Short mmCIF file of C-alpha atoms in Angstrom, two decimals:
data_model
loop_
_atom_site.label_atom_id
_atom_site.label_comp_id
_atom_site.label_asym_id
_atom_site.label_seq_id
_atom_site.Cartn_x
_atom_site.Cartn_y
_atom_site.Cartn_z
CA MET A 877 -3.49 140.15 11.46
CA THR A 878 -1.62 143.24 12.54
CA THR A 879 2.13 142.78 12.81
CA LEU A 880 4.55 144.16 15.32
CA GLU A 881 6.25 146.02 12.51
CA GLU A 882 3.01 147.82 11.63
CA ILE A 883 2.61 148.89 15.23
CA TYR A 884 6.18 150.10 15.33
CA ARG A 885 5.97 151.95 12.02
CA THR A 886 2.65 153.57 12.92
CA TYR A 887 3.23 154.39 16.57
CA GLY A 888 6.98 154.22 17.24
CA ASN A 889 7.34 157.99 17.43
CA LEU A 890 4.28 158.39 19.61
CA MET A 891 5.37 155.62 21.94
CA PHE A 892 8.76 157.20 22.34
CA TYR A 893 7.17 160.57 22.98
CA VAL A 894 4.91 159.17 25.73
CA ALA A 895 7.77 157.29 27.41
CA ASN A 896 10.18 160.18 27.15
CA GLN A 897 7.67 162.60 28.67
CA ILE A 898 7.73 160.44 31.79
CA LEU A 899 11.35 159.33 31.87
CA ASN A 900 13.10 162.28 30.27
CA ASN A 901 15.84 159.91 29.16
CA ARG A 902 16.29 158.81 25.57
CA GLN A 903 17.82 155.41 26.31
CA ASP A 904 15.24 154.51 28.96
CA ALA A 905 12.41 155.68 26.74
CA GLU A 906 13.62 153.51 23.86
CA ASP A 907 13.93 150.56 26.23
CA MET A 908 10.35 151.04 27.36
CA VAL A 909 9.13 151.26 23.78
CA GLN A 910 10.81 147.93 23.22
CA GLU A 911 9.27 146.47 26.37
CA ALA A 912 5.85 147.71 25.36
CA LEU A 913 6.19 146.26 21.85
CA ILE A 914 7.07 142.89 23.35
CA ARG A 915 3.96 143.04 25.54
CA LEU A 916 1.82 144.14 22.61
CA ALA A 917 3.02 141.16 20.60
CA GLY A 918 0.82 139.04 22.85
CA VAL A 919 -2.37 140.83 21.82
CA LEU A 920 -1.76 141.43 18.11
CA ASP A 921 -4.61 139.12 17.22
CA ARG A 922 -6.97 141.42 19.11
CA ILE A 923 -6.06 144.45 17.00
CA GLU A 924 -8.49 144.83 14.14
CA ASP A 925 -7.47 148.19 12.74
CA VAL A 926 -3.97 149.43 13.35
CA ASN A 927 -5.01 153.04 12.68
CA SER A 928 -8.01 153.10 14.99
CA GLY A 929 -8.31 155.21 18.12
CA LYS A 930 -8.56 152.02 20.16
CA THR A 931 -5.20 150.82 18.91
CA ARG A 932 -3.62 154.21 19.42
CA SER A 933 -4.90 154.20 22.98
CA LEU A 934 -3.73 150.63 23.56
CA VAL A 935 -0.14 151.33 22.55
CA CYS A 936 -0.04 154.57 24.51
CA LEU A 937 -1.46 152.97 27.66
CA THR A 938 0.99 150.10 27.43
CA VAL A 939 4.09 152.20 26.96
CA GLU A 940 2.91 154.66 29.59
CA HIS A 941 2.51 151.83 32.09
CA LYS A 942 5.98 150.49 31.37
CA ALA A 943 7.53 153.95 31.63
CA ILE A 944 5.86 154.74 34.95
CA ASP A 945 6.93 151.35 36.27
CA LEU A 946 10.54 152.08 35.36
CA TYR A 947 10.29 155.54 36.81
CA ARG A 948 9.05 154.18 40.12
CA ARG A 949 11.74 151.50 40.20
CA LYS A 950 14.42 154.07 39.60
CA LYS A 951 12.92 156.41 42.11
CA ARG A 952 13.28 153.77 44.79
CA GLN A 953 16.92 153.26 43.96
CA THR A 954 18.06 156.84 43.44
CA VAL A 955 16.90 160.34 44.05
CA LEU A 956 15.66 161.63 40.73
CA PRO A 957 15.93 165.27 39.79
CA PHE A 958 12.19 165.85 39.82
CA ASP A 959 9.12 164.24 41.26
CA LEU A 960 6.80 162.35 38.98
CA GLU A 961 3.86 163.42 41.09
CA ASP A 962 4.57 166.94 39.90
CA THR A 963 3.88 165.91 36.36
CA ASP A 964 1.71 162.90 36.97
CA ASP A 965 -1.95 162.67 36.25
CA LEU A 966 -4.45 164.87 37.92
CA TYR A 967 -5.52 163.45 41.24
CA ILE A 968 -9.08 164.42 41.79
CA GLN A 969 -9.56 165.09 45.45
CA GLY A 970 -10.32 168.72 46.19
CA SER A 971 -13.66 170.39 45.68
CA ASN A 972 -12.17 172.80 43.12
CA GLU A 973 -11.32 169.96 40.82
CA ILE A 974 -14.76 168.48 41.26
CA ASP A 975 -16.34 171.83 40.46
CA ALA A 976 -14.19 172.09 37.36
CA LEU A 977 -15.28 168.67 36.23
CA VAL A 978 -18.91 169.47 36.86
CA GLU A 979 -18.40 172.50 34.66
CA ARG A 980 -17.24 170.25 31.88
CA ASN A 981 -20.08 167.99 32.84
CA THR A 982 -18.78 164.77 31.49
CA ILE A 983 -17.84 161.54 33.15
CA ALA A 984 -15.51 160.84 30.22
CA GLN A 985 -13.34 163.73 31.34
CA VAL A 986 -13.24 162.26 34.81
CA ILE A 987 -12.14 158.89 33.52
CA ALA A 988 -9.50 160.54 31.36
CA SER A 989 -8.23 162.46 34.37
CA LEU A 990 -7.94 159.51 36.74
CA PRO A 991 -4.50 158.45 37.94
CA ALA A 992 -2.64 156.56 35.25
CA ASN A 993 -2.98 153.11 36.80
CA TYR A 994 -6.75 153.50 37.15
CA ARG A 995 -7.25 154.98 33.71
CA GLU A 996 -5.10 152.36 32.02
CA ILE A 997 -7.03 149.46 33.46
CA LEU A 998 -10.47 150.99 32.94
CA LEU A 999 -9.80 151.86 29.31
CA LEU A 1000 -8.24 148.50 28.54
CA LYS A 1001 -11.24 146.78 30.06
CA TYR A 1002 -14.15 148.89 28.92
CA ASP A 1003 -12.83 150.47 25.73
CA ASN A 1004 -10.52 147.80 24.37
CA GLY A 1005 -12.57 144.93 25.78
CA PHE A 1006 -9.68 143.05 27.31
CA SER A 1007 -10.25 140.54 30.07
CA GLU A 1008 -8.51 140.89 33.41
CA LYS A 1009 -6.19 138.09 32.42
CA GLU A 1010 -5.21 139.84 29.20
CA ILE A 1011 -4.68 143.12 31.01
CA ALA A 1012 -2.46 141.39 33.56
CA ALA A 1013 -0.34 139.88 30.79
CA LEU A 1014 -0.18 143.14 28.85
CA LEU A 1015 0.83 145.29 31.79
CA GLY A 1016 2.94 142.68 33.54
CA MET A 1017 0.78 142.66 36.65
CA LYS A 1018 -0.63 139.91 38.78
CA GLN A 1019 -4.20 139.24 37.89
CA ALA A 1020 -5.19 139.81 41.49
CA ALA A 1021 -3.62 143.24 41.29
CA VAL A 1022 -5.64 144.02 38.18
CA TYR A 1023 -8.83 143.09 40.01
CA LYS A 1024 -7.88 145.17 42.98
CA THR A 1025 -6.87 148.20 40.94
CA MET A 1026 -10.01 147.98 38.85
CA GLN A 1027 -12.17 147.79 41.92
CA ARG A 1028 -10.44 150.84 43.39
CA ALA A 1029 -10.76 152.73 40.12
CA ARG A 1030 -14.47 152.07 39.95
CA LYS A 1031 -14.89 153.03 43.57
CA LYS A 1032 -13.06 156.28 42.96
CA LEU A 1033 -15.12 156.98 39.89
CA GLU A 1034 -18.35 156.26 41.77
CA GLY A 1035 -17.27 158.61 44.53
CA ILE A 1036 -16.51 161.42 42.12
CA TRP A 1037 -19.69 160.80 40.19
CA LYS A 1038 -21.79 160.98 43.34
CA GLU A 1039 -20.04 164.15 44.38
CA MET A 1040 -20.66 165.66 40.98
CA GLU A 1041 -24.32 164.77 41.22
CA GLY A 1042 -24.43 166.41 44.63
CA VAL A 1043 -22.83 169.62 43.34
CA LYS A 1044 -25.33 169.78 40.50
CA MET B 1182 -25.26 145.47 35.16
CA LYS B 1183 -24.15 147.92 37.79
CA GLN B 1184 -24.62 151.58 36.99
CA THR B 1185 -20.90 152.32 37.11
CA GLU B 1186 -20.15 149.52 34.68
CA LYS B 1187 -22.82 150.75 32.32
CA LEU B 1188 -21.39 154.23 32.54
CA LEU B 1189 -17.92 152.94 31.83
CA TYR B 1190 -19.01 151.05 28.76
CA GLU B 1191 -20.90 154.08 27.49
CA GLN B 1192 -18.24 156.67 28.20
CA SER B 1193 -15.03 154.79 27.58
CA GLU B 1194 -14.67 155.87 23.97
CA GLN B 1195 -15.07 159.53 24.84
CA ALA B 1196 -12.73 159.08 27.78
CA ARG B 1197 -10.13 157.57 25.50
CA GLU B 1198 -10.40 160.45 23.05
CA ALA B 1199 -10.25 162.99 25.87
CA TRP B 1200 -7.10 161.39 27.21
CA LEU B 1201 -5.43 161.00 23.82
CA SER B 1202 -6.15 164.59 22.86
CA GLY B 1203 -4.63 165.65 26.16
CA LEU B 1204 -1.46 163.80 25.28
CA LEU B 1205 -0.62 165.63 22.09
CA GLY B 1206 -3.60 167.65 21.02
CA GLU B 1207 -3.87 167.78 17.27
CA GLU B 1208 -0.13 167.56 16.82
CA GLU B 1209 1.76 164.56 15.54
CA ALA B 1210 4.41 163.07 17.79
CA PRO B 1211 7.83 164.44 16.92
CA GLU B 1212 9.98 162.22 14.74
CA HIS B 1213 12.39 160.08 16.72
CA ALA B 1214 15.43 158.42 15.21
CA PHE B 1215 15.41 154.92 16.65
CA PRO B 1216 18.57 152.85 16.30
CA GLU B 1217 18.75 151.17 12.90
CA ASN B 1218 18.21 147.63 14.19
CA PHE B 1219 15.61 148.57 16.79
CA LEU B 1220 12.79 146.47 15.39
CA GLU B 1221 15.03 143.47 14.70
CA GLU B 1222 16.38 143.67 18.22
CA THR B 1223 12.85 143.85 19.62
CA GLN B 1224 11.82 140.79 17.63
CA ARG B 1225 14.92 138.92 18.75
CA ARG B 1226 14.11 139.69 22.38
CA LEU B 1227 10.54 138.62 21.82
CA VAL B 1228 11.63 135.22 20.49
CA GLN B 1229 14.06 134.86 23.35
CA SER B 1230 11.48 135.61 26.03
CA THR B 1231 8.97 133.24 24.43
CA GLU B 1232 11.52 130.43 24.45
CA GLN B 1233 12.49 131.08 28.05
CA SER B 1234 8.90 131.15 29.12
CA GLY B 1235 8.24 127.82 27.41
CA ARG B 1236 11.22 126.15 29.04
CA SER B 1237 10.53 127.34 32.54
CA ARG B 1238 6.83 126.75 32.65
CA TYR B 1239 6.76 123.33 34.28
CA LEU B 1240 10.06 123.18 36.11
CA PRO B 1241 9.04 125.14 39.21
CA ALA B 1242 5.94 123.04 39.71
CA ILE B 1243 7.87 119.77 39.51
CA ALA B 1244 10.64 121.01 41.77
CA ALA B 1245 8.11 122.42 44.19
CA GLY B 1246 6.20 119.16 44.37
CA ILE B 1247 9.29 117.14 45.16
CA LEU B 1248 10.88 119.52 47.58
CA ILE B 1249 7.76 120.48 49.42
CA ALA B 1250 6.90 116.87 50.17
CA ALA B 1251 10.46 116.25 51.32
CA ALA B 1252 10.66 119.38 53.40
CA VAL B 1253 7.27 118.87 54.96
CA LEU B 1254 8.10 115.37 56.08
CA PHE B 1255 11.48 116.47 57.24
CA VAL B 1256 10.04 119.22 59.34
CA SER B 1257 7.24 116.99 60.55
CA VAL B 1258 9.61 114.35 61.82
CA ARG B 1259 11.98 116.74 63.46
CA PHE B 1260 9.31 118.83 65.02
CA TRP B 1261 7.01 116.22 66.24
CA GLY B 1262 6.17 116.49 69.86
CA LYS B 1263 4.75 119.99 69.89
CA GLU B 1264 1.34 118.40 70.29
CA PRO B 1265 1.60 116.23 73.39
CA THR B 1266 -1.42 114.13 72.45
CA VAL B 1267 -0.02 112.87 69.14
CA PRO B 1268 2.91 110.45 68.87
CA PRO B 1269 5.70 111.00 66.30
CA MET B 1270 5.61 109.44 62.85
CA ASN B 1271 8.05 106.98 61.35
CA GLY B 1272 11.51 108.37 61.79
CA GLU B 1273 13.39 106.34 59.21
CA THR B 1274 11.40 107.65 56.26
CA GLY B 1275 11.68 111.17 57.54
CA ILE B 1276 15.46 110.94 57.87
CA GLN B 1277 15.84 109.62 54.34
CA ILE B 1278 13.79 112.45 52.97
CA ALA B 1279 15.59 114.94 55.12
CA GLU B 1280 18.83 113.86 53.50
CA LEU B 1281 17.31 114.32 50.07
CA ALA B 1282 16.14 117.80 51.00
CA THR B 1283 19.59 118.73 52.25
CA THR B 1284 21.21 117.52 49.03
CA GLU B 1285 18.80 119.53 46.90
CA THR B 1286 19.43 122.67 48.87
CA GLU B 1287 23.19 122.31 48.69
CA THR B 1288 23.08 121.89 44.93
CA ALA B 1289 21.22 125.13 44.53
CA GLU B 1290 23.33 127.10 46.96
CA PRO B 1291 26.98 126.24 47.65
CA GLN B 1292 26.93 127.84 51.09
CA PRO B 1293 24.93 125.77 53.58
CA VAL B 1294 21.72 127.54 54.42
CA THR B 1295 19.70 126.61 57.42
CA THR B 1296 16.05 127.38 57.56
CA ALA B 1297 14.43 129.05 60.50
CA ALA B 1298 12.68 125.74 61.03
CA GLU B 1299 15.99 123.96 61.38
CA GLU B 1300 17.24 126.50 63.86
CA ILE B 1301 14.12 126.16 65.93
CA THR B 1302 14.33 122.39 65.65
CA ALA B 1303 17.95 122.25 66.75
CA SER B 1304 17.22 124.15 69.89
CA ASP B 1305 14.12 122.13 70.61
CA ASP B 1306 15.42 118.66 69.75
CA ALA B 1307 16.79 117.64 73.12
CA GLU B 1308 13.71 118.74 74.96
CA GLU B 1309 11.37 117.14 72.46
CA THR B 1310 13.19 113.82 72.58
CA GLU B 1311 13.09 113.82 76.31
CA LYS B 1312 9.41 114.61 76.34
CA HIS B 1313 8.28 112.12 73.72
CA GLY B 1314 11.04 109.59 73.40
CA ALA B 1315 13.01 108.82 70.25
CA VAL B 1316 11.46 109.58 66.88
CA GLY B 1317 9.95 106.46 65.45
CA GLY B 1318 6.96 104.19 65.51
CA THR B 1319 3.87 104.50 63.38
CA GLY B 1320 0.77 106.45 64.23
CA SER B 1321 -2.76 106.01 62.99
CA ARG B 1322 -3.99 107.69 59.81
CA ALA B 1323 -5.44 110.47 61.87
CA GLN B 1324 -2.23 110.99 63.72
CA ALA B 1325 -0.15 110.92 60.57
CA LYS B 1326 -2.40 113.46 58.98
CA LEU B 1327 -2.26 115.77 61.92
CA GLU B 1328 1.48 115.39 61.87
CA ALA B 1329 1.64 116.36 58.22
CA ILE B 1330 -0.53 119.38 58.91
CA ASN B 1331 1.73 120.43 61.72
CA GLY B 1332 4.65 120.10 59.34
CA LEU B 1333 2.95 122.51 56.98
CA LYS B 1334 2.31 124.94 59.78
CA LEU B 1335 5.89 124.90 60.86
CA ARG B 1336 7.15 125.25 57.34
CA TRP B 1337 5.02 128.34 56.89
CA ALA B 1338 6.12 129.86 60.15
CA ALA B 1339 9.74 129.26 59.15
CA MET B 1340 9.11 130.75 55.72
CA LYS B 1341 7.89 133.95 57.28
CA LYS B 1342 11.01 134.24 59.37
CA ASP B 1343 13.37 133.26 56.56
CA MET B 1344 11.89 135.82 54.25
CA GLU B 1345 13.21 138.53 56.50
CA THR B 1346 16.66 137.10 57.08
CA LYS B 1347 17.79 135.18 53.98
CA THR B 1348 18.99 136.48 50.66
CA LEU B 1349 16.64 136.01 47.75
CA GLU B 1350 18.74 133.15 46.36
CA GLU B 1351 18.81 131.40 49.70
CA PHE B 1352 15.10 131.86 50.17
CA ILE B 1353 14.17 130.49 46.76
CA GLY B 1354 16.53 127.56 47.35
CA LEU B 1355 14.67 126.74 50.52
CA TYR B 1356 11.15 127.41 49.28
CA PRO B 1357 11.11 126.77 45.53
CA GLU B 1358 7.32 126.76 45.43
CA MET B 1359 7.46 130.50 46.04
CA ALA B 1360 9.98 131.22 43.31
CA GLU B 1361 7.41 132.36 40.81
CA HIS B 1362 5.90 134.97 43.08
CA TYR B 1363 8.47 135.93 45.54
CA GLN B 1364 10.70 138.23 43.52
CA GLU B 1365 8.38 141.21 43.69
CA PHE B 1366 7.68 140.75 47.38
CA TYR B 1367 11.33 140.37 48.12
CA ASP B 1368 12.26 143.44 46.09
CA MET B 1369 9.69 145.41 47.95
CA LEU B 1370 10.86 144.14 51.28
CA HIS B 1371 14.47 145.00 50.68
CA THR B 1372 14.42 148.06 48.47
CA THR B 1373 11.69 150.11 50.05
CA ASN B 1374 10.81 151.36 53.43
CA ARG B 1375 8.02 148.88 53.73
CA PHE B 1376 7.76 145.40 55.00
CA LEU B 1377 5.67 142.47 54.11
CA LYS B 1378 3.47 140.50 56.37
CA ILE B 1379 2.36 136.98 55.69
CA ASN B 1380 -0.78 135.76 57.25
CA PRO B 1381 -0.81 132.03 56.95
CA ILE B 1382 -4.11 130.27 56.87
CA TYR B 1383 -4.32 126.58 57.43
CA LEU B 1384 -7.34 124.78 56.25
CA TRP B 1385 -7.93 121.16 55.99
CA ILE B 1386 -10.78 118.87 55.47
CA ASN B 1387 -12.59 117.23 58.22
CA PRO B 1388 -10.10 117.66 61.02
CA GLU B 1389 -12.20 115.77 63.50
CA ASP B 1390 -13.01 112.86 61.27
CA PRO B 1391 -9.77 111.90 59.58
CA GLU B 1392 -11.00 108.38 58.96
CA ALA B 1393 -13.46 109.71 56.41
CA GLU B 1394 -12.85 108.26 53.00
CA ASP B 1395 -12.44 111.52 51.16
CA GLY B 1396 -10.61 113.40 53.82
CA ASN B 1397 -7.26 113.30 52.14
CA ILE B 1398 -7.10 116.67 50.47
CA LEU B 1399 -5.42 119.32 52.50
CA LEU B 1400 -5.76 122.96 51.75
CA PHE B 1401 -3.05 125.19 52.96
CA GLY B 1402 -2.98 128.85 52.26
CA SER B 1403 -1.51 132.18 52.98
CA CYS B 1404 -2.47 135.74 52.58
CA TRP B 1405 0.23 138.24 51.75
CA GLN B 1406 -0.04 141.71 52.97
CA ASP B 1407 2.22 144.63 52.45
CA LEU B 1408 2.28 147.01 55.36
CA LEU B 1409 3.39 150.56 55.67
CA PRO B 1410 5.54 151.77 58.51
CA GLU B 1411 3.50 153.63 61.06
CA GLY B 1412 2.69 157.16 60.00
CA SER B 1413 3.60 156.65 56.33
CA GLU B 1414 1.36 157.11 53.36
CA PRO B 1415 1.29 154.72 50.43
CA GLU B 1416 2.96 155.89 47.29
CA PRO B 1417 0.30 156.90 44.76
CA GLY B 1418 -0.57 154.00 42.56
CA TRP B 1419 0.61 151.41 45.03
CA GLU B 1420 -2.26 151.67 47.46
CA TRP B 1421 -3.56 148.29 46.41
CA MET B 1422 -0.54 146.65 47.93
CA TYR B 1423 -1.65 147.63 51.39
CA GLU B 1424 -4.57 145.33 51.60
CA PRO B 1425 -4.50 141.62 52.04
CA MET B 1426 -4.81 140.36 48.52
CA TYR B 1427 -2.28 137.73 47.61
CA ASP B 1428 -4.34 134.82 48.62
CA ILE B 1429 -2.58 131.60 47.83
CA ARG B 1430 -3.85 128.10 48.32
CA PHE B 1431 -1.72 125.02 48.13
CA VAL B 1432 -3.74 121.88 47.63
CA TYR B 1433 -2.03 118.74 48.82
CA TYR B 1434 -2.87 115.11 48.56
CA PHE B 1435 -2.20 113.26 51.75
CA ASN B 1436 -1.00 109.71 51.21
CA GLU B 1437 -2.26 107.72 54.12
CA ALA B 1438 0.06 104.80 53.43
CA ASP B 1439 3.28 106.64 54.06
CA GLY B 1440 2.13 109.94 55.52
CA SER B 1441 3.55 111.94 52.63
CA LEU B 1442 2.08 115.02 51.06
CA THR B 1443 2.04 115.77 47.37
CA LEU B 1444 1.40 119.24 46.10
CA LEU B 1445 -1.47 118.97 43.64
CA LYS B 1446 -2.12 122.57 42.80
CA THR B 1447 -1.22 126.07 43.69
CA LEU B 1448 -4.19 128.37 43.44
CA TYR B 1449 -4.45 132.11 43.53
CA VAL B 1450 -7.50 134.14 44.14
CA GLY B 1451 -8.08 136.06 40.96
CA ASP B 1452 -6.31 133.52 38.85
CA ASP B 1453 -7.78 131.38 36.15
CA LEU B 1454 -6.21 128.38 37.79
CA MET B 1455 -9.19 128.49 40.08
CA ARG B 1456 -11.27 127.32 37.20
CA ASP B 1457 -9.28 124.12 37.01
CA PHE B 1458 -9.83 123.33 40.60
CA THR B 1459 -11.24 119.88 40.22
CA PHE B 1460 -12.04 119.19 43.81
CA GLN B 1461 -14.98 120.26 45.76
CA VAL B 1462 -13.38 121.28 48.97
CA GLN B 1463 -15.33 122.08 52.04
CA THR B 1464 -13.00 123.51 54.52
CA ALA B 1465 -13.07 123.48 58.23
CA PRO B 1466 -14.65 126.58 59.65
CA TRP B 1467 -11.56 127.76 61.36
CA TYR B 1468 -7.90 128.12 60.85
CA THR B 1469 -4.88 129.18 62.75
CA ASP B 1470 -3.40 132.58 62.27
CA MET B 1471 0.35 132.25 62.54
CA THR B 1472 1.08 135.92 62.11
CA ASP B 1473 2.86 135.60 65.36
CA PRO B 1474 4.25 132.06 65.37
CA GLU B 1475 4.85 132.25 69.08
CA ASN B 1476 1.20 132.94 69.74
CA PRO B 1477 -0.93 131.23 67.10
CA ARG B 1478 -4.59 132.13 67.27
CA THR B 1479 -7.53 130.06 66.24
CA ILE B 1480 -9.91 132.22 64.28
CA THR B 1481 -13.44 131.72 63.11
CA ILE B 1482 -14.72 133.25 59.92
CA ASP B 1483 -18.33 134.01 59.17
CA ARG B 1484 -19.38 132.32 56.00
CA GLU B 1485 -17.94 130.59 53.05
CA THR B 1486 -19.65 129.58 49.86
CA PHE B 1487 -18.57 127.22 47.17
CA TYR B 1488 -19.80 126.88 43.64
CA SER B 1489 -19.02 124.16 41.20
CA ILE B 1490 -19.00 124.14 37.43
CA LYS B 1491 -20.43 120.91 36.18
CA ASN B 1492 -19.13 119.14 33.17
CA ASP B 1493 -22.10 120.40 31.16
CA GLY B 1494 -21.06 123.96 31.93
CA THR B 1495 -23.75 124.80 34.42
CA VAL B 1496 -22.79 126.60 37.58
CA GLN B 1497 -24.21 125.42 40.81
CA LYS B 1498 -24.02 126.68 44.30
CA GLU B 1499 -22.69 123.75 46.24
CA ALA B 1500 -22.56 124.80 49.78
CA GLU B 1501 -22.77 127.74 52.04
CA PHE B 1502 -21.25 127.48 55.42
CA ASP B 1503 -22.25 129.26 58.48
CA LEU B 1504 -18.78 129.27 59.85
CA SER B 1505 -19.86 130.20 63.29
CA GLU B 1506 -20.90 126.59 63.62
CA THR B 1507 -18.70 123.58 63.32
CA TYR B 1508 -19.04 122.07 59.92
CA LEU B 1509 -17.46 118.73 59.43
CA ASP B 1510 -18.84 117.18 56.29
CA THR B 1511 -16.31 116.28 53.64
CA THR B 1512 -16.73 115.51 49.99
CA VAL B 1513 -14.50 115.41 46.96
CA HIS B 1514 -16.24 115.70 43.65
CA PRO B 1515 -14.77 115.48 40.17
CA GLU B 1516 -16.61 118.61 39.05
CA LYS B 1517 -14.74 121.79 38.60
CA THR B 1518 -15.17 124.01 41.55
CA VAL B 1519 -14.92 127.73 41.91
CA TYR B 1520 -13.64 128.92 45.18
CA ILE B 1521 -15.28 132.18 46.12
CA SER B 1522 -13.31 133.67 48.89
CA HIS B 1523 -13.44 137.42 49.09
CA GLU B 1524 -14.90 140.49 47.51
CA GLU B 1525 -12.57 140.61 44.52
CA THR B 1526 -13.90 137.32 43.34
CA GLU B 1527 -17.20 138.94 42.50
CA GLU B 1528 -15.43 140.01 39.33
CA GLN B 1529 -14.02 136.58 38.80
CA TYR B 1530 -17.34 135.01 39.28
CA LEU B 1531 -18.99 137.43 36.93
CA GLU B 1532 -16.53 136.50 34.21
CA LEU B 1533 -17.00 132.86 34.92
CA TRP B 1534 -20.72 133.15 35.02
CA LYS B 1535 -20.80 135.04 31.74
CA ALA B 1536 -18.51 132.47 30.18
CA HIS B 1537 -21.09 129.87 31.01
CA GLY B 1538 -23.95 131.81 29.56
CA GLY B 1539 -25.32 133.06 32.85
CA GLN B 1540 -26.63 136.42 33.81
CA TYR B 1541 -25.02 138.62 36.34
CA GLY B 1542 -26.93 139.02 39.53
CA GLU B 1543 -28.55 135.64 39.63
CA ILE B 1544 -26.20 134.19 42.13
CA GLU B 1545 -25.55 135.24 45.61
CA LEU B 1546 -21.86 135.59 46.21
CA GLY B 1547 -20.09 134.27 49.19
CA GLU B 1548 -17.63 136.38 51.05
CA LEU B 1549 -15.00 135.72 53.57
CA ASN B 1550 -14.64 138.08 56.40
CA TRP B 1551 -11.12 139.40 56.18
CA GLU B 1552 -11.28 141.51 59.27
CA PHE B 1553 -9.13 139.05 61.09
CA LEU B 1554 -6.15 140.55 59.36
CA GLU B 1555 -6.53 143.87 61.02
#
């Protein structure tokens, strides 16, 4: 079975990079790497190959979720120097974005471009094969919230997909 | 399988790669010098959190069971009289339990904390006593049950009010059954520009036939809803909070001998605990919305469907209620029952159905009409 140490040795730098991109604070980013590792400890038995793309995605999604959570918490308490929405994921709403996606012609690109909370849950479910319960434990969410977010993510994806079909 | 699901399964690997390549491209993440003992510290914290989680797992449930029964009876006794047709229950027992409840609260919080229920009671006491006489005497089983239900209603109404006025510590001291869930709601209530609305739902079995043998399971629930101030937009990523979704059910056992209530289970829509629901519960087709405790409304919902999982693992549709009609039958079965209550549970049910070897799409799902919340 994969150990926490293997995850840390393999992905520590990457995890820090992902967290620091969001938080822009070394101490906070390290804290979130630690938080994410603790969460990942609960799913080590589900990791077959520590070097696989799935595992890489899993650790990145987990640390990203923790970092965004911390960012939002801090944002509520203080005024931060910049707005996460400025650097956050692409929100696909306007027709230009849809046109651009149609150009690329792939639903995978759309999934990858969804807001972080949607993308995280969809990938954990459909790529990593986690149940809603496992996702809730991994991300520190209520299971009901996972269901709700997943439903919204699928709805959003369906909407974009239909629009793309229409543009074609 | 729905088309979107199929698409997601097919495209998820490419989506993952597209996202990961967007993170760093072909580059490696830059080297970061973590503190020397970083991994050891992480492992130490992991052990610590595991131990804490193990210790605290059962305590809230035990405390909740004891305190809720005490508080419910306390409130029931003190409040009785709001329904002119029902006499009060035995006062002596209620007073004893009220004392116990007070002691428990004082231990948790050195400063005396009064609940909204107590404040309401204090102002109403004189009038109630005059109207109905001194608290005491014994009612029939039906009366005692109705009294217990009214106690639950009042407790919930008080909880709603206390949530807005007490500190977190005070609130948890008064309502320990909410300790597990309340932190995030409370944080949201007090650190953001939003507020939280609780829509209590009261359901119980067979309200018009309380003599029925199996009519001793009470279902009491609430729906939590986070609301935005008028004219505001939800913060991206938090939109899900603005829909009624925290659907909680407390399942009580009503002891006919002494009129007490025991909390059997706390259930959440979307939670695996639903799978352990060992009672077939057919609820009354209506409930009271106490969103505004001063003006409770009786509301009818359209349809409600229950499924049960038998001991052999098969899933069976047990009942479908046309809730526009009065439905009064009551049964309690030992089979595990799935409570299908709103659209999210389609996912739950799918998981459950798959787990039992079924095929998606073979079962018609029941849905509650949640429009009443709007």
